[in-house]
Coordinates of C-alpha atoms and ligand atoms in Angstrom, one line a residue:
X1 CA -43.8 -30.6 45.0
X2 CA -45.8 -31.1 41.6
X3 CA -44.9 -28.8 38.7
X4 CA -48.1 -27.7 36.8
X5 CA -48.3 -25.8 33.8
X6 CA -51.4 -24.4 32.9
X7 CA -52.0 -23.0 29.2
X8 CA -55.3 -21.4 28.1
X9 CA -56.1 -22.2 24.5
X10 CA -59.0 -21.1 22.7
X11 CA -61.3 -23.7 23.4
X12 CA -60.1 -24.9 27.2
X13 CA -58.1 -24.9 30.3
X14 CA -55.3 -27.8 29.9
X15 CA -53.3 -28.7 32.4
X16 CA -50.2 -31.3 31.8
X17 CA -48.0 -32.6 34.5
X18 CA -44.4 -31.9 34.5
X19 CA -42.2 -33.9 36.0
X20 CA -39.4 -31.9 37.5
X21 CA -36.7 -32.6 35.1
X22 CA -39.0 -32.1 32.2
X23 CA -39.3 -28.7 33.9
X24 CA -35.6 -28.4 34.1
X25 CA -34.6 -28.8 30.5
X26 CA -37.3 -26.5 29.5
X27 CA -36.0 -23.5 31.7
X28 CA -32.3 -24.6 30.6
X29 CA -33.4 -24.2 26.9
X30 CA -35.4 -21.6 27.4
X31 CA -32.2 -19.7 29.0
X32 CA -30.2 -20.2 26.4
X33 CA -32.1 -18.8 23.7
X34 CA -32.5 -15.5 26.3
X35 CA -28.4 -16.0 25.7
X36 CA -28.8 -16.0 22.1
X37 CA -28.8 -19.3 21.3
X38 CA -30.1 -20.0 17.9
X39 CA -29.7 -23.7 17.4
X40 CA -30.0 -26.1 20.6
X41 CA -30.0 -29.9 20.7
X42 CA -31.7 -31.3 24.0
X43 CA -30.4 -34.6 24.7
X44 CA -32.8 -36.8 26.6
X45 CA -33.1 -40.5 27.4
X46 CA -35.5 -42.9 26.1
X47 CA -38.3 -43.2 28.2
X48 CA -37.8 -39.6 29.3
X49 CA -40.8 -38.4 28.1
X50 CA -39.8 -35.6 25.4
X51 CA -42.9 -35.1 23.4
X52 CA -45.0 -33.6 26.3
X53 CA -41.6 -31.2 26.8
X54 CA -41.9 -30.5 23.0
X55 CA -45.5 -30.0 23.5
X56 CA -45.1 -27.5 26.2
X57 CA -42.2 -25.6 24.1
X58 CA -44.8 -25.3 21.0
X59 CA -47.4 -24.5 23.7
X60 CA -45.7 -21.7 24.9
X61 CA -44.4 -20.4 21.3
X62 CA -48.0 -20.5 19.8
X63 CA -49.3 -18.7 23.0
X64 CA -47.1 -16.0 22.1
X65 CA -48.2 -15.3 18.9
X66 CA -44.9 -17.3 17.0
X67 CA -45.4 -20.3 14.4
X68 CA -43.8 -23.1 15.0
X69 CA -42.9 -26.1 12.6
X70 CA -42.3 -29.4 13.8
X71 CA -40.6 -32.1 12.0
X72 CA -40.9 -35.9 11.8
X73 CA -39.1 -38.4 9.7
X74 CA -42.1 -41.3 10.1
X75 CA -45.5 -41.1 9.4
X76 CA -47.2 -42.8 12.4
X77 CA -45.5 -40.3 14.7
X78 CA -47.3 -37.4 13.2
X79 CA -50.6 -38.7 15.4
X80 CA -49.0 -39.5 18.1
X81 CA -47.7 -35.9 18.3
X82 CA -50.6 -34.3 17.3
X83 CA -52.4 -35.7 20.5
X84 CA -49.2 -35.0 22.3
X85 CA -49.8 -31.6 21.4
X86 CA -53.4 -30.9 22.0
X87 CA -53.1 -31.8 25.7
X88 CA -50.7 -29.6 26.2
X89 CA -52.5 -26.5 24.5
X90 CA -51.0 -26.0 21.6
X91 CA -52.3 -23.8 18.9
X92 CA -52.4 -25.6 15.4
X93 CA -53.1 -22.5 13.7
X94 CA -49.8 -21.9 14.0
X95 CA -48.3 -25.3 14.7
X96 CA -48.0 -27.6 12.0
X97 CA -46.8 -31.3 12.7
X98 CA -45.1 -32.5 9.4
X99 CA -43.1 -35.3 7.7
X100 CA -39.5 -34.3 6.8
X101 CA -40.2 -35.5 3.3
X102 CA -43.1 -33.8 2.5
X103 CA -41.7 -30.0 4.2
X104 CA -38.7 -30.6 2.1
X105 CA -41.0 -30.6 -1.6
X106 CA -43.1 -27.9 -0.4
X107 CA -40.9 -25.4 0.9
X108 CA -41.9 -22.5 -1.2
X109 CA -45.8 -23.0 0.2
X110 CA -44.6 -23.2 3.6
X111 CA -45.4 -20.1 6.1
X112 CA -42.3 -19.1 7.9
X113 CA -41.9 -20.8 11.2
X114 CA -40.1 -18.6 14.3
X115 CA -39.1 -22.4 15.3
X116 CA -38.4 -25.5 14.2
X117 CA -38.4 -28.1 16.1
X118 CA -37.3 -31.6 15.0
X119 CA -37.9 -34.7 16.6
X120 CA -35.0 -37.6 16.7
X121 CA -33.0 -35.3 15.9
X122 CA -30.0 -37.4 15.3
X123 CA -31.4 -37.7 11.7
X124 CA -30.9 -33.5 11.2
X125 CA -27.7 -34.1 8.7
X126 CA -29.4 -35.1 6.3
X127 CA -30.0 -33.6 3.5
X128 CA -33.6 -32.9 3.5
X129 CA -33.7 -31.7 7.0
X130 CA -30.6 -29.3 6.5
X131 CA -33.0 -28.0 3.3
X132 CA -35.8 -26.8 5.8
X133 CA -33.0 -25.6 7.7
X134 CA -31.7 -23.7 5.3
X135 CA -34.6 -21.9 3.6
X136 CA -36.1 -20.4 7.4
X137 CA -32.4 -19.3 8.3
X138 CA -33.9 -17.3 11.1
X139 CA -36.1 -19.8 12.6
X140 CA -34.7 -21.2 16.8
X141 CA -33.9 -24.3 16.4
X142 CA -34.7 -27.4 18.9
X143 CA -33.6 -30.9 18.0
X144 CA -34.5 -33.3 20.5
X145 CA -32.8 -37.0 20.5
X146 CA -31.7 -39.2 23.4
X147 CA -28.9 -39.9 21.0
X148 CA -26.9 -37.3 19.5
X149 CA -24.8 -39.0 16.8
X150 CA -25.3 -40.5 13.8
X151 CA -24.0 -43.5 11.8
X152 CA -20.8 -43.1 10.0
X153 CA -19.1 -39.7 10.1
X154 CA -20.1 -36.3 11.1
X155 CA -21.3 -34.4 14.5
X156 CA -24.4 -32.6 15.3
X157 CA -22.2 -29.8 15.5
X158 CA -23.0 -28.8 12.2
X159 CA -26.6 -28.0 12.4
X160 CA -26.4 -27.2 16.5
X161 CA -24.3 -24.6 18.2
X162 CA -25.4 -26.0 21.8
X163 CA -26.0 -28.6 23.6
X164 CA -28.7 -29.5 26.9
X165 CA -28.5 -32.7 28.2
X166 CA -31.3 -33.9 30.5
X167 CA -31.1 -37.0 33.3
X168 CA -29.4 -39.9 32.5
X169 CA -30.7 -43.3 31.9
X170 CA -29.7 -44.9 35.1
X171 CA -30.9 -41.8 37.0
X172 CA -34.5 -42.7 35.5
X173 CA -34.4 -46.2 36.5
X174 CA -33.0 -45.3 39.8
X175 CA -36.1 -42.6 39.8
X176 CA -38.4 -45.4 38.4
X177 CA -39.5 -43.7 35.7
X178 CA -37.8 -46.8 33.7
X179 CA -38.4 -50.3 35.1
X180 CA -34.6 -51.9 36.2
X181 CA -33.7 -54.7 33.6
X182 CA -31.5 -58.2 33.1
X183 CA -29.3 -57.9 30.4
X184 CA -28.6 -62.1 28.6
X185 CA -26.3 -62.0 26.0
X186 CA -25.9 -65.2 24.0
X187 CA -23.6 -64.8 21.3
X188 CA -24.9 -67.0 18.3
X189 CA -24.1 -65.4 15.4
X190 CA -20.6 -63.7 14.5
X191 CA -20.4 -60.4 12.6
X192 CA -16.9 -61.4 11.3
X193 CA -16.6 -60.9 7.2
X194 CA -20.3 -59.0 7.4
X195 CA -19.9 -56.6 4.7
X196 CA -20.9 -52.8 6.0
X197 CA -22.8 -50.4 4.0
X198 CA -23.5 -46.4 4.8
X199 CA -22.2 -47.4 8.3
X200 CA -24.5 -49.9 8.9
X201 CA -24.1 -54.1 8.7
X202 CA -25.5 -55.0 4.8
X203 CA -29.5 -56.5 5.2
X204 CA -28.4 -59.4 3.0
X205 CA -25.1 -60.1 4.6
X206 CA -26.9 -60.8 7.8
X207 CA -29.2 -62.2 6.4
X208 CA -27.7 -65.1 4.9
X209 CA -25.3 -65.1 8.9
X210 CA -28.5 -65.7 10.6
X211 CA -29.8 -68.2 8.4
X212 CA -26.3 -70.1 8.2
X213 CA -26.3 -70.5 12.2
X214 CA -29.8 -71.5 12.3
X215 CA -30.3 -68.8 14.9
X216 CA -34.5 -68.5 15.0
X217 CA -34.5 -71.9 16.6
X218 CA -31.9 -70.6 18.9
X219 CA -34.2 -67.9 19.7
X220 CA -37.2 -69.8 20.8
X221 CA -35.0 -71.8 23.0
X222 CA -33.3 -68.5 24.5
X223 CA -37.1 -67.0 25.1
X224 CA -38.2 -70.0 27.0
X225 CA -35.5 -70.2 29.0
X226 CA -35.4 -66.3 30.5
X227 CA -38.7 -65.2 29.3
X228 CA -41.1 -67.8 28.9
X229 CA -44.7 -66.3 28.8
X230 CA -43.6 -62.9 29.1
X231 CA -44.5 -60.3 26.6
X232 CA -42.2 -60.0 23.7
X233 CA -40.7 -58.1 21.2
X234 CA -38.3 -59.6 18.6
X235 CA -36.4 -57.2 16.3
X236 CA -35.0 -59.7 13.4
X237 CA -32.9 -58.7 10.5
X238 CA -35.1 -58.9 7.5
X239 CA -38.3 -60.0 7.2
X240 CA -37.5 -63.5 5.8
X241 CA -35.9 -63.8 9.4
X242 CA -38.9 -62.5 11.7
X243 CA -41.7 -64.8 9.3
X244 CA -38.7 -67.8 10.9
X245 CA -39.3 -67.0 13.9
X246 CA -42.5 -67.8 14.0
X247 CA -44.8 -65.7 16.3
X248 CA -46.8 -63.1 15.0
X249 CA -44.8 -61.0 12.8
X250 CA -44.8 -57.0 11.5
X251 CA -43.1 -54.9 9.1
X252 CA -43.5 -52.3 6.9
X253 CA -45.7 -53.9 4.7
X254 CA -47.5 -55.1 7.1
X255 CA -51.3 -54.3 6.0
X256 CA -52.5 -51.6 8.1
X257 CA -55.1 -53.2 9.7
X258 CA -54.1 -55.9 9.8
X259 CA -51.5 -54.6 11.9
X260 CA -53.3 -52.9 14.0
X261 CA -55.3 -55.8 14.6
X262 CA -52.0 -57.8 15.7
X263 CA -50.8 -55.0 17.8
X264 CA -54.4 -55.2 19.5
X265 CA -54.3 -58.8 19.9
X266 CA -50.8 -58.1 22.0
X267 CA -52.3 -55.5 24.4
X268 CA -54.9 -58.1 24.9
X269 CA -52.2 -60.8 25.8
X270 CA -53.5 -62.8 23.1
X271 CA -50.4 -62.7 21.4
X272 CA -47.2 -63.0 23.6
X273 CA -44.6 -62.8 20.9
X274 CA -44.2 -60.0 18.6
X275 CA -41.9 -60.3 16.0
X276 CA -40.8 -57.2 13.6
X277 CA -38.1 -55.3 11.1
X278 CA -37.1 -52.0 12.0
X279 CA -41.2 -51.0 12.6
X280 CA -41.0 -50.4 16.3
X281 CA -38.5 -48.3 16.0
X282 CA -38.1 -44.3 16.6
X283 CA -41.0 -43.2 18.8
X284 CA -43.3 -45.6 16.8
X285 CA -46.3 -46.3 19.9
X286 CA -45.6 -49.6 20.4
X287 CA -47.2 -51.5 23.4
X288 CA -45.7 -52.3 26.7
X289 CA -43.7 -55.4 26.8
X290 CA -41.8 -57.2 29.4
X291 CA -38.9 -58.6 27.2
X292 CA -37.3 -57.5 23.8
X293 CA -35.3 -59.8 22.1
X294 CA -32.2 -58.3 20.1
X295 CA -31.6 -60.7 16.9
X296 CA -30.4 -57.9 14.4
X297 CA -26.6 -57.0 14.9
X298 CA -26.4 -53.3 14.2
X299 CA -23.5 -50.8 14.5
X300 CA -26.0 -47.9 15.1
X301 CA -26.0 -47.1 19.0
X302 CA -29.5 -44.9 18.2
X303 CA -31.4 -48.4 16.9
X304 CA -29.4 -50.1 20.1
X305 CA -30.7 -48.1 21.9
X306 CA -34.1 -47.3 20.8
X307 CA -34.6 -51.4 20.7
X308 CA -32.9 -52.1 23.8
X309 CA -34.7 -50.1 25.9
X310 CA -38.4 -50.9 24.9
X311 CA -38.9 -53.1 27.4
X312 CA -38.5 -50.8 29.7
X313 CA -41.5 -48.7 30.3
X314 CA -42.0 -48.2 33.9
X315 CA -44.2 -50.6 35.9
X316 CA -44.1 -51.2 40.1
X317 CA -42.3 -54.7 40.1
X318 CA -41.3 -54.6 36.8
X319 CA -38.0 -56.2 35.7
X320 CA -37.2 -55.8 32.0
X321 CA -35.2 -58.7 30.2
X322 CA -33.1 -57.7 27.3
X323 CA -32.1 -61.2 25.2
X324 CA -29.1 -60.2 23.3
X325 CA -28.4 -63.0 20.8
X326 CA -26.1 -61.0 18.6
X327 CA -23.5 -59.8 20.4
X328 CA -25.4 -56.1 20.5
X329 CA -24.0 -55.3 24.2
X330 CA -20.6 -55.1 23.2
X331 CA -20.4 -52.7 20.4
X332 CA -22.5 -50.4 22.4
X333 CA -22.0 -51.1 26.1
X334 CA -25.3 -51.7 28.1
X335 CA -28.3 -49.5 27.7
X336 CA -27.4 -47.5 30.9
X337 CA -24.2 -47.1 30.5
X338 CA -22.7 -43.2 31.2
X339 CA -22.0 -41.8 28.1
X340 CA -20.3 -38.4 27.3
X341 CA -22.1 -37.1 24.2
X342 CA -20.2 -34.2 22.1
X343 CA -21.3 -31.8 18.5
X344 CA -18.2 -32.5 17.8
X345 CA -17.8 -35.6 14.8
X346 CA -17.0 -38.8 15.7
X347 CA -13.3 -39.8 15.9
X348 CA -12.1 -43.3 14.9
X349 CA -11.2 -43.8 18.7
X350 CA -13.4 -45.1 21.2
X351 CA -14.7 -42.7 22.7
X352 CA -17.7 -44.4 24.9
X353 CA -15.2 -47.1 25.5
X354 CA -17.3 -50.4 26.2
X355 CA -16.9 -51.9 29.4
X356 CA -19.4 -54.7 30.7
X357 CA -18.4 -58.4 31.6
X358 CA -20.6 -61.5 31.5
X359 CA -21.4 -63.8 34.1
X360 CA -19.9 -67.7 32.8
X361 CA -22.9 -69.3 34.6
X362 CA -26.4 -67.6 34.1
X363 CA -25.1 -65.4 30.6
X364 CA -26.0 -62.1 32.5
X365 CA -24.0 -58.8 31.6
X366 CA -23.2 -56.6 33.6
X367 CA -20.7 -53.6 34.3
X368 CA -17.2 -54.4 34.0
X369 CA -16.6 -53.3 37.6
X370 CA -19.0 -56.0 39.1
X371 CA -17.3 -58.4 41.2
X372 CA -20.3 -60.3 41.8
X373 CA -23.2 -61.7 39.3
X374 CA -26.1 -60.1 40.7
X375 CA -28.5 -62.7 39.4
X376 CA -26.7 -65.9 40.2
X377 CA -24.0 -64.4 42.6
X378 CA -21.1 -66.0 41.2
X379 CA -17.9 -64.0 42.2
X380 CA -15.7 -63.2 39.1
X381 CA -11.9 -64.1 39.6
X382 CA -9.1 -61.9 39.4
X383 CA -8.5 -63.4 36.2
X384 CA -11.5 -63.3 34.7
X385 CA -12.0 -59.8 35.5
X386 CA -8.4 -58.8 33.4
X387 CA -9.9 -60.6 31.0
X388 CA -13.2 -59.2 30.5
X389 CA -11.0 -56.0 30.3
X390 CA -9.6 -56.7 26.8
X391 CA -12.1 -58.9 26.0
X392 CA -13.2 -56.7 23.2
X393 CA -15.2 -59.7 21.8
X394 CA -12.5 -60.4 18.9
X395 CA -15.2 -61.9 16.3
X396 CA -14.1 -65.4 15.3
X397 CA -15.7 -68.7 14.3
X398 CA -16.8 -71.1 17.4
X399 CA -15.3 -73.8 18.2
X400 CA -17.4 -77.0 19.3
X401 CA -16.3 -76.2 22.5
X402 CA -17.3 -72.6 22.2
X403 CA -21.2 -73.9 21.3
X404 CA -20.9 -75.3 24.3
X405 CA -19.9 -73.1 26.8
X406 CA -22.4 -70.8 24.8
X407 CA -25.4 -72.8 25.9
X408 CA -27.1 -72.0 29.1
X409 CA -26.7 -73.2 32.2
X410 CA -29.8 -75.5 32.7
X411 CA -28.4 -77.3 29.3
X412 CA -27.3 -80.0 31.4
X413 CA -30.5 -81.0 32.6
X414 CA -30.3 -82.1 28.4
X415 CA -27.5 -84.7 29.2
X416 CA -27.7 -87.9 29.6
X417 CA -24.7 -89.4 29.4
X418 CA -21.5 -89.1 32.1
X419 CA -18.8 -87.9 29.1
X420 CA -21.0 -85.5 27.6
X421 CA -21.7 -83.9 31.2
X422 CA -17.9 -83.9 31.3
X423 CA -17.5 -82.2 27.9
X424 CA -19.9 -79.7 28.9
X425 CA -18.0 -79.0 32.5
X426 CA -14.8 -78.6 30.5
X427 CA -16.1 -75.8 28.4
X428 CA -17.9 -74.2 31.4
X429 CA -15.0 -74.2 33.3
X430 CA -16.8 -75.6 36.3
X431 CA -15.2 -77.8 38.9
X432 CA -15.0 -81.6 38.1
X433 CA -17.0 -82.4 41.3
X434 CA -20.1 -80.3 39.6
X435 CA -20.3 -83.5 37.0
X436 CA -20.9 -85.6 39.9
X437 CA -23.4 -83.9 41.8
X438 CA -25.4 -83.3 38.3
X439 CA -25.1 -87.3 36.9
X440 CA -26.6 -88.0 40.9
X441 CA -29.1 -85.2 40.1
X442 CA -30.2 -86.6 37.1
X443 CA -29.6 -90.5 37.7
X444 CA -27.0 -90.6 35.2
X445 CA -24.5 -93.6 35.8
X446 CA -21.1 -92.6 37.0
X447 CA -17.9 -95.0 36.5
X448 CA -17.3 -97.0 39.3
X449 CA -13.7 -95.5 39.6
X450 CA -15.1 -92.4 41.1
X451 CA -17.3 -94.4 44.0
X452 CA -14.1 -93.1 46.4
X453 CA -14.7 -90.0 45.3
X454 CA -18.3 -89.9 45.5
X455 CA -18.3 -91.3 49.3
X456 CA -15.7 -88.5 50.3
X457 CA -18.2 -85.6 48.6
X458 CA -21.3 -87.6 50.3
X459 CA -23.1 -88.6 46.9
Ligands
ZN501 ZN1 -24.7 -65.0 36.9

C-alpha cells in the first residue's frame, strides 16, 4: 500500500508520495521528540531521498503554526530545496531556506526558529553551524546526512543527543530504489609520502602524484575499456587535472552559464564525459550518469561516498560502473558496505574495518567473502582469499611487474611478441598454457620447442 500525505497550504492541495521508509523515519523522529528529544541526527543513504522527508518535517512544522530554519552549506542547493519544499506544502512565511554562511553574519536579524534543520549534516561541528546553534538554544534540532562523521577528529555526539538511522544502502539497491553497480579498481597512483592536511590528502601533493604517473591517459584507456560510450562523470584532483583529461570539464569557476550550458549538453547526450573538481558534490543536482570515474584519492568516506554513488540513480536495467583508479575502495570499503555509525568521536582503530577483495582477471572488487568473481567467474584460491585478508593495500612504489599485472585483461590483445605475452602471464599469474592459446589467438609465432606441447593441448 501507498503512503500519501496530503498538506493544505494556503494556495493548494499537494500531495507528495512517501515511500514507506521515508514514512518510517519520519514517525521514528517524530517519536523521539514526543520523548523529549531535542537534538536528532537522521542517518540516510545517498539516493534515499531526504529532501522530500525534510520537506514533509517543515511541512508539517509550518502547518502548525512553528518557524522553521533550514540550513545549507552550498548555494545551488538553496533551489533545489526550495522546490523541494513547495511540493510538499511548506509555508515560507515561516520557512526560510538559508546558506550557513550568511545565518551565521545575520544572527541578530534572524526570527527565532522552533527548528532547525540542517542538511549534510556531517558539516554541523563547525563553527559557524554550532553559532546558529548556539544563539536559538531552544530550537529541535534535525541534522540529516547519510554520513555521520567528519574528517579528522570529533563525533556528531557533540551537537546531537540521538541518533535515527533509515535503510541501508544495499537494502535500496536490493529495493531498486538504487540501480546495482560494478566496482573496477585500478590502482595507478600511490598515496605513499602524500602529505595530509585538516585530515584530508594536500590538493598540490596529488596533484603533482597524478601528473608524475601520467594518470589522465590512463583514464581514457580505463573508460574505454569498461565504459566506453556510457555517460560519465570524472571527479579529478584539481582542476589542472580534469582540463588533462580532456572531456568537457567543470569547476567552481566554471562560468555560470556556461555551465549550465555543459550540463545541458550532457542530458542531451551530447556530451558523454563530464569532467569536474569537487562541484558535483553534496546534493549538487547533477544529471543522471551511468559511470563515475574516481581519480581523486581522498580520506573522507562522505566525498567517497557522495562520488561513488552518483552513478547510481535508479533506472530498470541499469548497472552502474564505478572506475576506481586511485585506490578509493580500500580506505573506505565499497559503497554498500554495512557500516555501524556512532555520536561517539572517531577512535584511531578501525572501526568499519575494510573488507573487499579484487578479482586478478577482470579488476572487479568485490566483498571479501566472495568466493567467486561475479563478472568473470573466476574462483579465488584459498590462498588468495588469506591474502586479500591482510591485504590492507600497504602503499609502495610498483614494480615493472606490478604495471603489468595492473593492466587489464584484454591488454594482451596489445602484444605482439611470444616473450612479452610470457612476461605479462608471469605477472598475471595465469597458467603457462594461457600464452599459447593467446599467441594462436592472435597469430603470434610460438618457438618451435613447444610444437609437442601445442599438439598435446590441440593448438
Ligand atoms: Zn573477475
Amino acid at each position: 500500500m501507498k503512503d500519501y500525505y496530503k498538506i493544505m497550504n494556503k494556495t493548494e492541495v499537494k500531495e507528495v508520495e512517501l515511500r514507506p521508509y521515508q514514512q518510517d523515519l519520519i514517525n521514528r523522529t517524530r517519536q523521539q521528540i514526543t520523548q523529549g528529544k531535542k537534538s536528532i541526527c537522521v542517518v540516510l543513504g545517498c539516493g534515499g531521498g531526504k529532501s522530500v522527508i525534510q520537506g514533509m518535517i517543515a511541512a508539517s512544522a509550518t502547518t502548525k503554526g512553528n518557524r522553521v530554519l533550514f540550513i545549507v552549506h552550498r548555494k545551488e542547493l538553496c533551489e533545489q530545496i526550495t522546490d523541494t519544499f513547495r511540493m510538499c506544502g511548506v509555508d515560507f512565511e515561516l520557512c526560510s531556506v538559508e546558506m550557513v554562511g550568511t545565518v551565521s553574519r545575520r544572527l541578530d536579524k534572524i526570527p527565532t526558529p522552533a527548528v532547525i534543520i540542517t542538511d549534510e549534516a556531517h558539516h554541523s561541528l563547525a563553527a559557524t553551524y554550532r553559532k546558529i546553534y548556539d544563539k536559538f538554544p531552544d530550537a529541535i534540532r534535525l541534522g540529516f546526512t547519510a554520513t555521520p562523521c567528519r574528517l579528522g577528529s570529533g563525533g556528531l555526539g557533540e551537537i546531537f543527543d540521538s541518533l535515527i538511522e533509515g535503510v541501508s544502502t544495499k537494502w535500496l539497491i536490493d529495493s531498486h530504489y538504487l540501480a546495482p553497480y560494478k566496482y573496477y579498481s585500478i590502482k595507478l597512483a600511490d598515496v605513499k609520502g602524500v602529505r595530509v592536511t585538516h585530515g584530508e590528502y594536500n590538493q598540490s601533493d596529488i596533484a603533482q602524484l597524478m601528473e608524475k604517473n601520467m594518470i589522465y591517459g590512463s583514464t581514457v584507456d580505463e573508460y574505454i575499456r569498461l565504459a566506453n560510450g556510457k555517460r560519465t562523470i570524472v571527479y579529478c584532483a584539481s582542476v589542472e587535472a580534469s582540463k588533462h583529461t580532456a572531456a568537457e570539464h567543470l569547476d567552481g569557476e566554471t562560468d555560470k552559464n556556461r555551465r549550465a550550458n555543459i550540463i545541458g549538453q550532457f542530458r542531451a547526450g551530447q556530451i558523454t564525459v563530464l569532467c569536474n573538481v569537487d562541484l558535483f558534490g553534496e546534493g549538487f543536482d547533477v544529471p543522471d550518469c551511468e559511470c563515475v570515474m574516481l581519480v581523486r584519492p581522498t580520506k573522507s568516506l562522505t566525498l567517497y561516498i557522495q562520488q561513488s554513488m552518483r552513478s547510481m540513480r535508479y533506472k530498470p536495467d541499469k548497472t552502474a560502473i564505478i572506475i576506481d583508479l586511485v585506490a578509493n575502495v580500500y580506505t573506505h570499503g565499497l559503497p554498500d558496505e554495512p557500516r555501524e555509525w556512532t555520536l561517539k568521536a572517531k577512535r584511531h582503530t578501525a572501526q568499519n574495518k575494510v573488507t573487499v577483495r579484487q578479482c586478478p582477471v577482470c579488476f572487479c572488487v568485490l566483498p571479501s567473502t566472495s568466493k567467486i568473481c561475479s563478472e568473470c567467474g573466476y574462483e579465488f584460491q584459498k590462498q588468495e582469499r588469506a591474502e586479500a585478508e591482510q591485504l590492507d593495500m600497504e602503499m609502495k612504489e610498483l614494480t615493472p611487474e606490478e604495471i603489468l599485472k595492473a593492466k587489464p585483461y584484454d591488454y594482451y590483445k596489445d602484444i605482439s611478441t611470444f616473450d612479452e605475452m610470457k612476461r605479462f602471464q608471469r605477472a598475471k599469474g595465469y597458467k603457462f598454457a594461457w600464452v599459447i592459446h593467446k599467441c594462436v589467438e592472435l597469430g603470434i609465432s610460438i618457438p618451435d620447442k613447444y610444437n609437442n606441447m601445442r599438439r598435446i593441448m590441440g593448438v
